[in-house]
Every structure is written in structure tokens, then in C-alpha cells.
Amino acid sequence: MCTAFTLPGESLYFGRNMDLECGFGEAVVITPRNFPLSTKCAGTMPSHYSMIGMAHVADNYPLYAEAVNEKGLCAAGLNFPGNACYRPHPSPRRRGLAPYELIPYLLGRCGTLTEARTLLQRVELVEIPFRPDLPLAPLHWLVSDASGSLVVEQTAAGMQIYENPFGVLTNNPPFPFHCENVRQYLGLSARLPENTFAPALSLSPFGMGAGAFGLPGDFSPASRFIKTLFCRMNSCCGPDPASRVAQVFHILDAVAMVRGTVLTREDKPDLTTYSCCMDAAAGAYYYKTYENSRITRVVLTHERGEGIELSIFPLRSGPDYLEED
């Protein structure tokens, strides 16, 4: 389970909730330009664009959940069980990548969404795990820059690349379902509704917010997609970074999972382990965790991007209170 979206405006802000029953050893990780990024089938990139995001580092390799590169291109992988279909071997005319390689490879080589679209047309995802003890996750991806967004899904039908005019992605069903499902909510509005039910009667709404009557409130992927899109399309905030970052986190809060409200098949509580916001223009990564609502900021500075070793910033996951005297 997960939710990702972009906030409309002149510059790109990319938000994401990570919904899991537990953490995955994640930390904020900066991959500098000259850190060698190897792949199982497509060789090694000795130099590439630098990037920052949330990752689990295994054997000195960043397994990114989401990241933004120095050019402002963002990508996030979201759970896609039952529909993700990886190939045993790449086709002769396609570049084979393991799913965990897609984000660093794409952000390492592409500076724009146009370049990413071109590269993705030559890619095929292969079922090669990073290690036997780290099995592949079934994923699909939201890829965005300031010009727009793509959804990348490899299903039994092959690699699918969709233009995403909504700037939102959650989980199953596949993206075409969400495009159709939106049509069921055309009547939603942030404004108070007019009495079109019985104009001859003096009827008025109970209170504010009635224009969005019927907006889903459950935690299913389809419902989170609609609620996130509604909040995104009606978002109102200032143009400054502080206002935009705050708005991203408020939208993420609207679809965050509270521990105990969603249980897995093993009866483990699913929860929003962390929420993040990436300021693509500034190379800034903001996050908060389930136990710590204070927002932490890590920036991809020029110096950090010039190194040859990963920079790893452990999460501030414990409670952090401001005490008033």
C-alpha cells in the first residue's frame, strides 16, 4: 500500500506515503555523481546524475523507494501485487533491468520526463533479486518532473507506459482502472452544494464540506486515489517552499493509515511508516515518521553530489517534543 502525488505549480513538489506493516531498514540516502551504479544486465554507470531519496542500503547499494535527481526528475515505486509481472530474461531488443534498479538507472541517466519516456520504451524488467534473502517486490512507478507525470507498469501484457494527467498513483487495480473510476466522482466540489434535488423547497446543506459528500474515506487504493486527487485539485497554498511543503504533508495526512485500522492477511497492522516531500528544484528531501511528526529536511548540496561514497542519514524516528518552560 502507498500513495504518491505531485503538487501542481511552477515547480515540482512530490509527496509520498509509505504504507507497510514495518520498516525496511530505510534511511535518507544521497548517491553522488561518481558513485558506481551497477546493474545485473545493463552494465555499470561509473558517473551519472546525483540523487537523494529514501532507500535501504544493502552491500553498499541504494535500494530506493523514491528519489529525486539533481535535474528535478522524481520517481517512486509503489506496491502492485498480483499485477506486476517481471520477465525471466530480457527480450533481445530491450534493456533488462531488475525492478530495484529502475529508479537509480532512470534518475541516473535522465534529466527530464521526455528523456525518461524515451528510455523506458527500451526497458524490460527482469525477475532477478538483489540477493536471495531480498526477494523482489511487485511494483509500479510514478515518474514526474515539472512538465507532468508517467505511470510505469509491467504486467503480463508487457511494459506499459501511461501519461498521467492526474499526478496521483496508489496501488491496484492497474492505472487504466483509476482513469475510469475518476468519472464516478464528477459531482464532487469544494464549494457548498446548490439545491438541485428539489428547487421548490427551501433546503440547505447541514454544514461546510457538503459539496464533497460521497468522497471516499476508506483506505483502499481506489479510494485513496480519489481522495488524494480531490485534495490535490482543490489545493490552495502560497508559492513559497514552506507553504508548499506544508500542503504536501497535509494532503498525505488525509490518506495516511492509522495503526490498527488496516490489517494484513497475517493480522499485522498496516500503517504509514513515513511520509515524505521532495522539492525537485531545490534537491530537498523532507520526511516525518509515524512516531515523530517533526519534519526533517536533508538537502542534496553541490558538495554532497560531488562525492564518491553514499551519504546515509538515519531516520529520526523517535518522539521529538518541543518543551515549553
XYZ file of C-alpha atoms in Angstrom:
325
model
C 0.000 0.000 0.000
C 1.233 3.521 -0.754
C 0.162 6.900 -2.089
C 2.188 9.286 -4.253
C 1.270 12.553 -5.958
C 2.648 15.779 -7.370
C 1.514 19.229 -6.264
C 0.633 21.487 -9.224
C 2.547 24.729 -9.673
C 5.545 26.296 -11.381
C 7.960 23.994 -9.530
C 7.540 20.332 -8.674
C 6.776 19.046 -5.182
C 6.389 15.272 -4.986
C 4.753 13.641 -1.966
C 4.623 10.027 -0.878
C 3.214 7.905 1.972
C 4.955 4.598 2.635
C 2.313 2.215 3.988
C 3.752 -1.004 5.416
C 3.381 -3.210 8.468
C 7.027 -2.487 9.388
C 10.077 -0.550 8.276
C 12.572 -1.918 5.751
C 15.800 -0.514 7.194
C 15.266 2.771 5.381
C 17.350 5.923 5.595
C 17.700 9.096 3.543
C 20.478 8.343 1.063
C 22.394 10.575 -1.336
C 24.040 8.872 -4.298
C 26.731 11.206 -5.692
C 27.587 11.541 -9.375
C 30.675 9.374 -9.318
C 29.379 6.515 -7.195
C 29.397 3.452 -9.495
C 25.875 2.126 -10.020
C 25.941 -1.435 -11.286
C 23.124 -3.432 -12.858
C 22.671 -7.162 -13.390
C 22.198 -6.964 -17.174
C 22.896 -3.382 -18.340
C 26.455 -2.812 -17.127
C 27.730 -0.187 -14.702
C 27.267 3.584 -14.697
C 30.553 4.975 -13.333
C 29.120 8.509 -13.479
C 25.531 9.777 -13.604
C 23.237 12.405 -12.137
C 23.282 12.588 -8.355
C 20.094 11.795 -6.426
C 18.530 11.843 -2.968
C 15.715 9.754 -1.558
C 14.647 7.064 0.869
C 16.474 3.757 0.473
C 17.632 0.624 2.175
C 21.377 0.249 1.647
C 22.448 -3.359 1.110
C 26.022 -4.289 0.198
C 26.706 -0.581 -0.367
C 23.919 -0.353 -2.955
C 20.908 2.027 -2.531
C 17.571 0.258 -2.930
C 15.429 3.350 -3.426
C 11.728 3.557 -2.626
C 11.576 7.077 -4.081
C 14.140 9.695 -5.085
C 14.747 12.937 -6.973
C 17.847 13.681 -9.037
C 19.809 16.904 -9.401
C 17.842 17.817 -12.552
C 14.469 17.639 -10.798
C 13.228 14.273 -12.090
C 11.392 12.221 -9.440
C 10.381 8.564 -9.266
C 8.639 6.371 -6.686
C 7.872 2.653 -6.619
C 4.509 1.588 -5.152
C 3.152 -1.834 -4.285
C 1.425 -3.598 -7.201
C 0.831 -7.207 -6.103
C -0.840 -9.671 -8.419
C -0.359 -7.447 -11.467
C 3.386 -6.786 -11.645
C 4.912 -9.349 -13.991
C 8.671 -9.500 -14.475
C 10.364 -11.455 -17.260
C 12.788 -14.374 -16.714
C 15.094 -12.825 -19.337
C 15.058 -9.537 -21.255
C 13.971 -9.520 -24.875
C 16.798 -9.183 -27.420
C 15.925 -5.584 -28.305
C 15.237 -4.381 -24.768
C 17.449 -3.332 -21.897
C 16.905 -5.657 -18.953
C 16.718 -4.101 -15.502
C 15.860 -5.649 -12.169
C 12.935 -3.736 -10.588
C 15.113 -2.330 -7.793
C 17.479 -0.927 -10.451
C 14.815 1.117 -12.239
C 14.862 4.227 -10.020
C 18.653 4.701 -9.831
C 19.090 3.817 -13.518
C 16.324 6.155 -14.668
C 17.319 9.064 -12.430
C 20.995 8.481 -13.132
C 20.584 8.757 -16.902
C 17.591 11.043 -17.450
C 17.264 14.732 -16.675
C 13.713 15.212 -17.936
C 10.445 13.329 -18.230
C 10.880 13.328 -22.020
C 14.215 11.544 -21.701
C 12.700 9.113 -19.190
C 9.842 8.297 -21.563
C 12.305 7.515 -24.359
C 14.488 5.333 -22.148
C 11.519 3.431 -20.692
C 10.384 2.421 -24.175
C 13.549 0.324 -24.434
C 13.398 -1.217 -20.932
C 12.114 -4.569 -19.724
C 12.005 -5.607 -16.077
C 13.503 -8.989 -15.245
C 12.945 -11.170 -12.180
C 16.460 -11.010 -10.772
C 16.518 -10.376 -6.998
C 19.221 -8.278 -5.417
C 20.087 -11.216 -3.144
C 18.353 -14.498 -2.330
C 17.336 -13.080 1.053
C 15.935 -9.888 -0.547
C 13.111 -11.047 -2.842
C 11.678 -8.745 -5.484
C 8.762 -6.509 -4.593
C 5.829 -6.312 -7.042
C 5.851 -2.638 -8.032
C 4.667 0.013 -10.414
C 6.108 3.531 -10.608
C 5.166 7.204 -10.739
C 7.767 9.255 -12.649
C 7.448 13.054 -12.710
C 9.093 16.353 -13.429
C 7.663 19.878 -13.574
C 6.146 19.130 -17.008
C 3.994 16.143 -15.995
C 3.886 12.513 -14.886
C 4.078 8.968 -16.206
C 2.946 5.662 -14.726
C 5.122 2.632 -15.466
C 3.558 -0.826 -15.111
C 4.911 -4.108 -16.392
C 2.098 -6.639 -16.455
C 1.531 -9.931 -18.262
C 0.769 -7.806 -21.339
C 4.265 -6.295 -21.246
C 5.727 -2.902 -20.363
C 3.021 -0.234 -20.151
C 3.848 3.483 -20.037
C 0.879 5.751 -19.366
C 0.600 9.525 -19.406
C -0.793 10.510 -16.004
C -2.798 13.759 -16.152
C -3.875 13.302 -12.516
C -0.394 13.324 -10.969
C -1.547 10.650 -8.490
C -0.777 6.960 -8.031
C -1.795 4.420 -5.398
C -1.911 0.628 -5.872
C -4.166 -1.968 -7.518
C -6.012 -2.176 -9.853
C -3.823 -1.156 -12.820
C -3.727 2.510 -13.775
C -6.405 2.350 -16.526
C -8.961 1.396 -13.850
C -8.198 4.549 -11.859
C -8.593 6.659 -15.011
C -12.111 5.278 -15.455
C -13.019 5.288 -11.765
C -12.496 9.059 -11.556
C -15.576 9.501 -13.722
C -17.797 8.325 -10.857
C -16.936 11.439 -8.817
C -17.597 14.274 -11.257
C -20.083 15.908 -8.881
C -17.647 16.454 -6.012
C -16.865 20.074 -5.165
C -15.078 22.085 -2.501
C -17.991 24.559 -2.573
C -21.334 24.255 -0.820
C -23.844 22.388 -3.000
C -26.872 24.051 -4.562
C -30.309 22.558 -4.072
C -30.885 20.846 -7.414
C -32.757 17.960 -5.748
C -35.934 19.953 -5.042
C -35.536 23.616 -6.051
C -39.111 24.400 -4.994
C -38.225 23.527 -1.388
C -36.124 25.653 0.907
C -33.306 23.191 1.548
C -29.758 23.906 2.611
C -26.759 21.739 3.497
C -26.096 20.776 7.109
C -22.704 22.451 7.086
C -19.435 23.154 5.312
C -17.900 20.358 3.260
C -21.183 19.020 1.922
C -20.055 19.620 -1.650
C -17.704 16.669 -1.234
C -20.430 14.330 0.008
C -19.522 10.895 -1.357
C -15.770 11.482 -1.239
C -14.268 8.104 -0.201
C -12.813 7.880 3.270
C -11.607 4.283 3.442
C -8.012 3.169 2.932
C -8.411 1.116 -0.249
C -6.155 2.083 -3.183
C -9.096 3.235 -5.329
C -10.450 5.432 -2.536
C -7.067 6.903 -1.649
C -6.553 7.740 -5.328
C -9.813 9.709 -5.458
C -9.315 11.479 -2.127
C -5.726 12.436 -2.968
C -6.790 13.723 -6.373
C -9.635 15.759 -4.828
C -7.259 17.343 -2.310
C -4.619 17.945 -4.984
C -7.010 19.567 -7.471
C -8.527 21.819 -4.797
C -5.222 22.615 -3.100
C -4.745 26.252 -2.125
C -1.419 27.400 -0.709
C 1.243 30.042 -1.158
C 4.030 29.776 -3.762
C 6.841 29.727 -1.194
C 8.553 26.425 -0.310
C 7.353 26.411 3.309
C 3.700 26.688 2.246
C 4.050 24.062 -0.475
C 5.845 21.561 1.737
C 3.234 22.017 4.457
C 0.464 21.484 1.904
C 2.021 18.252 0.633
C 2.143 16.830 4.145
C -1.456 17.857 4.862
C -2.632 16.049 1.726
C -0.620 12.988 2.722
C -2.166 13.128 6.194
C -5.619 12.971 4.589
C -4.882 9.467 3.257
C -2.463 8.210 5.924
C -3.107 4.897 7.675
C -3.599 4.824 11.434
C -2.129 1.784 13.166
C -4.858 -0.802 13.685
C -7.321 0.459 11.047
C -5.912 -1.749 8.257
C -4.805 -5.333 8.915
C -2.821 -7.549 6.549
C -3.803 -11.162 5.823
C -1.434 -12.106 8.672
C -3.340 -9.742 11.018
C -0.443 -7.289 11.167
C -1.402 -3.596 11.264
C -0.568 -1.661 8.110
C 0.403 1.937 8.831
C 2.057 4.932 7.229
C 5.603 4.310 8.396
C 6.824 7.576 6.876
C 5.625 10.455 4.729
C 7.928 12.495 2.541
C 8.013 15.518 0.266
C 10.645 16.154 -2.402
C 11.295 19.721 -3.555
C 12.608 18.879 -7.021
C 14.064 22.303 -7.819
C 15.998 22.576 -4.556
C 17.002 18.919 -4.266
C 15.497 18.922 -0.766
C 14.005 15.816 0.846
C 11.584 16.288 3.757
C 10.165 13.467 5.848
C 8.329 12.574 9.044
C 7.697 9.163 10.583
C 4.755 7.537 12.332
C 6.278 8.136 15.767
C 7.832 11.536 15.008
C 5.697 14.218 13.365
C 8.510 16.751 13.301
C 9.594 17.318 9.686
C 13.284 16.695 8.949
C 14.993 18.177 5.880
C 18.035 16.802 4.038
C 19.414 18.653 1.009
C 21.346 17.369 -1.990
C 24.030 20.054 -1.894
C 26.710 20.504 -4.532
C 29.330 19.085 -2.194
C 27.266 16.015 -1.345
C 26.617 15.420 -5.029
C 30.327 15.540 -5.864
C 31.472 12.720 -3.575
C 32.191 9.113 -4.455
C 30.554 7.461 -1.421
C 26.927 7.196 -0.375
C 25.787 9.706 2.241
C 23.397 7.996 4.663
C 21.169 9.868 7.118
C 19.390 7.580 9.628
C 15.774 8.470 10.281
C 14.755 10.490 13.294
C 12.043 8.030 14.209
C 11.562 8.535 17.959
C 9.296 11.140 19.562
C 10.681 14.685 19.427
C 8.797 17.214 21.547
C 9.324 20.925 21.929
C 9.069 21.580 25.649
C 7.690 24.963 26.769
C 9.039 26.312 30.048
